[in-house]
XYZ file of N, CA, C and O in Angstrom:
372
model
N 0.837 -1.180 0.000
C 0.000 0.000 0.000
C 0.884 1.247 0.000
O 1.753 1.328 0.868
N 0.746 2.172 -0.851
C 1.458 3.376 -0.887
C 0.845 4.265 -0.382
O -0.369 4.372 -0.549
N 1.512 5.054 0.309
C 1.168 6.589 1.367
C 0.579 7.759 0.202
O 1.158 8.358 -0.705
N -0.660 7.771 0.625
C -0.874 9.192 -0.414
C -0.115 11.003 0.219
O 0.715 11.210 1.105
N -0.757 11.870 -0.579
C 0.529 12.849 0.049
C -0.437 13.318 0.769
O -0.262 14.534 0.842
N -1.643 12.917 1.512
C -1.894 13.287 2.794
C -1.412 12.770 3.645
O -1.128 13.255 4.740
N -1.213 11.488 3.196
C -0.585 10.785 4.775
C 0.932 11.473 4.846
O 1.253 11.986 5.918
N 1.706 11.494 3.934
C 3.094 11.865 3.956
C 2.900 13.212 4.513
O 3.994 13.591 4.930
N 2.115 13.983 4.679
C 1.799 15.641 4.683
C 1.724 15.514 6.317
O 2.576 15.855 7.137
N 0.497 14.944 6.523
C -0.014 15.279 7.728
C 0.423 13.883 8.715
O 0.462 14.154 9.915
N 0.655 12.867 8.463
C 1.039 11.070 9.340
C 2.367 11.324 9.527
O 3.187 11.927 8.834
N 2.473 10.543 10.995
C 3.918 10.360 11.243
C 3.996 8.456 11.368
O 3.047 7.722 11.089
N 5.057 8.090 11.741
C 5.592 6.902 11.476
C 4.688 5.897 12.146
O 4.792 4.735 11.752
N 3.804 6.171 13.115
C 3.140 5.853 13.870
C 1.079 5.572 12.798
O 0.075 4.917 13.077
N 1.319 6.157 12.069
C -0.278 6.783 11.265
C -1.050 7.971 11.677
O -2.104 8.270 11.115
N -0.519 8.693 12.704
C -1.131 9.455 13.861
C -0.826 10.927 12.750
O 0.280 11.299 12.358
N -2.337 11.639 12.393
C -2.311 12.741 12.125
C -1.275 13.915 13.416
O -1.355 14.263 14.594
N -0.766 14.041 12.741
C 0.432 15.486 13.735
C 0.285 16.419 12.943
O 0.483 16.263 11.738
N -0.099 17.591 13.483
C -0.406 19.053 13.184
C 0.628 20.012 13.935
O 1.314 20.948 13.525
N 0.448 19.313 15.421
C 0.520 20.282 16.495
C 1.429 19.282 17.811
O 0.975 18.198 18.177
N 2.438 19.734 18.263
C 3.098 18.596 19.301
C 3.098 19.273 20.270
O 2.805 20.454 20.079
N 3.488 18.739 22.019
C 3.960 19.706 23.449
C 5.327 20.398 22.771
O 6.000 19.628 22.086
N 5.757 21.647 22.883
C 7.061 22.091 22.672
C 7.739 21.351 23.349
O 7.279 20.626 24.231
N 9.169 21.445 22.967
C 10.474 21.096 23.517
C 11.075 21.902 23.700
O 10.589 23.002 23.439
N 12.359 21.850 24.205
C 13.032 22.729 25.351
C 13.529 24.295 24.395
O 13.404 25.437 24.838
N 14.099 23.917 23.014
C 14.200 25.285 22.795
C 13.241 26.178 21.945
O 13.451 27.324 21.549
N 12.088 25.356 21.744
C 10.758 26.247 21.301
C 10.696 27.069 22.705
O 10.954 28.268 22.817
N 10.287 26.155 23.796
C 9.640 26.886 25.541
C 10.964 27.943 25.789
O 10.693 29.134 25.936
N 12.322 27.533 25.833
C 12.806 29.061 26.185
C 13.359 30.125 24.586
O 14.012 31.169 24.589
N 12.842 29.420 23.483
C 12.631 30.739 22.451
C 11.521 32.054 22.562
O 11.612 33.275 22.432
N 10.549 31.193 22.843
C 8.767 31.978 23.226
C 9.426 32.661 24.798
O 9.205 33.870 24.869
N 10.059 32.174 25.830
C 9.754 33.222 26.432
C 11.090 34.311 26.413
O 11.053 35.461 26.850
N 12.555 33.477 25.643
C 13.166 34.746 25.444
C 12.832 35.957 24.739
O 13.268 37.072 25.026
N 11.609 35.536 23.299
C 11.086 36.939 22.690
C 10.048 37.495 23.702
O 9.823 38.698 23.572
N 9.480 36.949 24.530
C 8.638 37.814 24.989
C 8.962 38.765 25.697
O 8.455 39.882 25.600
N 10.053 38.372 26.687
C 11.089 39.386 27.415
C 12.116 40.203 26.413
O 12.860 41.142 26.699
N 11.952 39.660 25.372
C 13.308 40.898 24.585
C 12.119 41.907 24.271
O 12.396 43.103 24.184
N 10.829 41.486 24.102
C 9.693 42.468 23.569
C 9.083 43.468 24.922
O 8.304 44.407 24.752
N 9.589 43.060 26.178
C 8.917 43.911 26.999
C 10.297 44.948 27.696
O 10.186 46.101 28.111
N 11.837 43.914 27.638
C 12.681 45.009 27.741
C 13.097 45.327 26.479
O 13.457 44.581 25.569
N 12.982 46.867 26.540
C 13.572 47.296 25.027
C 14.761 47.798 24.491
O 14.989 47.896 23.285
N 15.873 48.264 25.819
C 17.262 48.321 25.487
C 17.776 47.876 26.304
O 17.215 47.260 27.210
N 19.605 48.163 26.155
C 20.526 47.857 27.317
C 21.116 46.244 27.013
O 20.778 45.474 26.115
N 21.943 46.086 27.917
C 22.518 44.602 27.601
C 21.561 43.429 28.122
O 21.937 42.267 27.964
N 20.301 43.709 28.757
C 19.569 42.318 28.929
C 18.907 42.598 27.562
O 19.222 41.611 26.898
N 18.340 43.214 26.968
C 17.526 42.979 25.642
C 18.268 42.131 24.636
O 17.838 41.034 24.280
N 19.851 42.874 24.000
C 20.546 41.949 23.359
C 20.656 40.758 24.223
O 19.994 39.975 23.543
N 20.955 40.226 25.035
C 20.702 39.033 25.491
C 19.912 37.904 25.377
O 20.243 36.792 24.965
N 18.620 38.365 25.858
C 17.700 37.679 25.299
C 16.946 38.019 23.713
O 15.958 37.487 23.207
N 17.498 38.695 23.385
C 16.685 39.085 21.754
C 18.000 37.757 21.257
O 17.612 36.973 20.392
N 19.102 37.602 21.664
C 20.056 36.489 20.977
C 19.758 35.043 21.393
O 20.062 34.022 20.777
N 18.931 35.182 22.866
C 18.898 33.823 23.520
C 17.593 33.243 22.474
O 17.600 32.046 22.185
N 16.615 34.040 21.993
C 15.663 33.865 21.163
C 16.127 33.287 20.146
O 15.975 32.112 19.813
N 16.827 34.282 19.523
C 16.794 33.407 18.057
C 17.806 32.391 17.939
O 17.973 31.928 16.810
N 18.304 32.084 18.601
C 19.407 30.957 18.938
C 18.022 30.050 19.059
O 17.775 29.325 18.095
N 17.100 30.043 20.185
C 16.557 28.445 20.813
C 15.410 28.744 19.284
O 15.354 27.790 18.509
N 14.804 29.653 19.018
C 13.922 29.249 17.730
C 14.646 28.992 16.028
O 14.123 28.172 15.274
N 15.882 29.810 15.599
C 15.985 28.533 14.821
C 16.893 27.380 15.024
O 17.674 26.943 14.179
N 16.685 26.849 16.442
C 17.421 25.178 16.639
C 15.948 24.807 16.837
O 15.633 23.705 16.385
N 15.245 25.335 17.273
C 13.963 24.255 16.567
C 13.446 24.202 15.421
O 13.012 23.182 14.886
N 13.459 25.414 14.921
C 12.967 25.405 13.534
C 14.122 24.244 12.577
O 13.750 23.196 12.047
N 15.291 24.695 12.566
C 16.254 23.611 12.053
C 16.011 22.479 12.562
O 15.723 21.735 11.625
N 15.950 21.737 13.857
C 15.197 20.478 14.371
C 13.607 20.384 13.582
O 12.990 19.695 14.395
N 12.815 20.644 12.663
C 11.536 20.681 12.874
C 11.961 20.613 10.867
O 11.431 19.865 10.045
N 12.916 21.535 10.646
C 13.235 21.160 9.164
C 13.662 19.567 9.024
O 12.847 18.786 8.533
N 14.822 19.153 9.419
C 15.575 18.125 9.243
C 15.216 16.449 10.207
O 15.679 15.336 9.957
N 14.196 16.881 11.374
C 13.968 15.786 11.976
C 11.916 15.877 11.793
O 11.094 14.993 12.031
N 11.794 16.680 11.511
C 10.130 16.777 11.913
C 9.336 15.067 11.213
O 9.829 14.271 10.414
N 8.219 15.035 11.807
C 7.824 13.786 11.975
C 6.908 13.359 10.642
O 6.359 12.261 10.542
N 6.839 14.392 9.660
C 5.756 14.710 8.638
C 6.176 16.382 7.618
O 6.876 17.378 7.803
N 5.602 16.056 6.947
C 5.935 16.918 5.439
C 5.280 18.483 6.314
O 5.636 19.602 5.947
N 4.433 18.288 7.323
C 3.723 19.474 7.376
C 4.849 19.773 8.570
O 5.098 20.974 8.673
N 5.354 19.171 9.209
C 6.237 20.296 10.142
C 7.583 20.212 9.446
O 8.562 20.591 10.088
N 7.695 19.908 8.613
C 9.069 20.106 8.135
C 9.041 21.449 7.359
O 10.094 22.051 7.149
N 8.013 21.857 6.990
C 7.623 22.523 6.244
C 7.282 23.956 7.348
O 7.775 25.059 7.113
N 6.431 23.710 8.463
C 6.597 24.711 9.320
C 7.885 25.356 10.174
O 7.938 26.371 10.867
N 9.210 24.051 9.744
C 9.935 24.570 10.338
C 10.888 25.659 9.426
O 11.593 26.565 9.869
N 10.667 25.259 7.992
C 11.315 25.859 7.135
C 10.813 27.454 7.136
O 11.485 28.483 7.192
N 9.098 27.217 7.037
C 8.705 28.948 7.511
C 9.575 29.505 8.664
O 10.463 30.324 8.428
N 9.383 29.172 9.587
C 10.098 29.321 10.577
C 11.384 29.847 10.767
O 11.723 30.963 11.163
N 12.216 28.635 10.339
C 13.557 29.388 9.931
C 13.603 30.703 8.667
O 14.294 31.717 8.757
N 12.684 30.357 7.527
C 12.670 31.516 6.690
C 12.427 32.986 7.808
O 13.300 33.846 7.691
N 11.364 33.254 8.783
C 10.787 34.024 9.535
C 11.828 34.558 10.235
O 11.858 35.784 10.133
N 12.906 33.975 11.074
C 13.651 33.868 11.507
C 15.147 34.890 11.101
O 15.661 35.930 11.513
N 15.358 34.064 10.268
C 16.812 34.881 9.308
C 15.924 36.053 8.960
O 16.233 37.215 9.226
N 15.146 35.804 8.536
C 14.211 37.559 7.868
C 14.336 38.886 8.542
O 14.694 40.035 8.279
N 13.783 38.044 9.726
C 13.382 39.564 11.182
C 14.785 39.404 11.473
O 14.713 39.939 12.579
N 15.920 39.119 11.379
C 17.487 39.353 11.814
C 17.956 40.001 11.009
O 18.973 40.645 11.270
N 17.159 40.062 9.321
C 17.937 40.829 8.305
C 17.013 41.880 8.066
O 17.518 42.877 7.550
N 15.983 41.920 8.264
C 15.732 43.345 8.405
C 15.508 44.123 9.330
O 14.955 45.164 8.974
N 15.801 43.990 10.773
C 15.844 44.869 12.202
C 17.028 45.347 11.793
O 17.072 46.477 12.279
N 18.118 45.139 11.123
C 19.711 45.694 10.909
C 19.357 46.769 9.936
O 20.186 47.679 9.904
N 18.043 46.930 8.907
C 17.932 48.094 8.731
C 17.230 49.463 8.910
O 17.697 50.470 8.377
């Protein structure tokens, strides 16, 4: 029996539709390093955590490109990382 490209899209190895998983460790401290780089807005804790951010979100997004469990998070991780490098290349102007 061959996998149609829903199953490849949305099934992981298991048959189990995956959309949506519990985060892992550097999604949970990416989300709350941006939230704190977004409420402090200068000084050396902002660069800090504005770096601790995009460090833990794209190692998940890169984890979520290269390991994700299905076509659809591999694919969210690639947004992701696209999202990622973006807002780093254009806050520099």
């Amino acid at each position: 029996m061959e996998n149609s490209l829903f199953d490849k899209t949305f099934r992981d190895s298991q048959g189990n539709i995956v959309i949506a998983q519990p985060p892992n460790l550097p999604l949970l401290f990416g989300i709350t390093a941006a939230v704190l780089s977004l409420m402090v807005k200068s000084g050396n804790i902002h660069i800090g955590v504005d770096a601790i951010a995009f460090g833990c979100l794209f190692t998940w997004a890169w984890q979520e490109l290269f390991e994700g469990v299905n076509y659809f998070r591999r694919g969210l991780g690639l947004l992701v990382l696209i999202g990622v490098i973006a807002s780093r290349f254009f806050n520099n102007f």
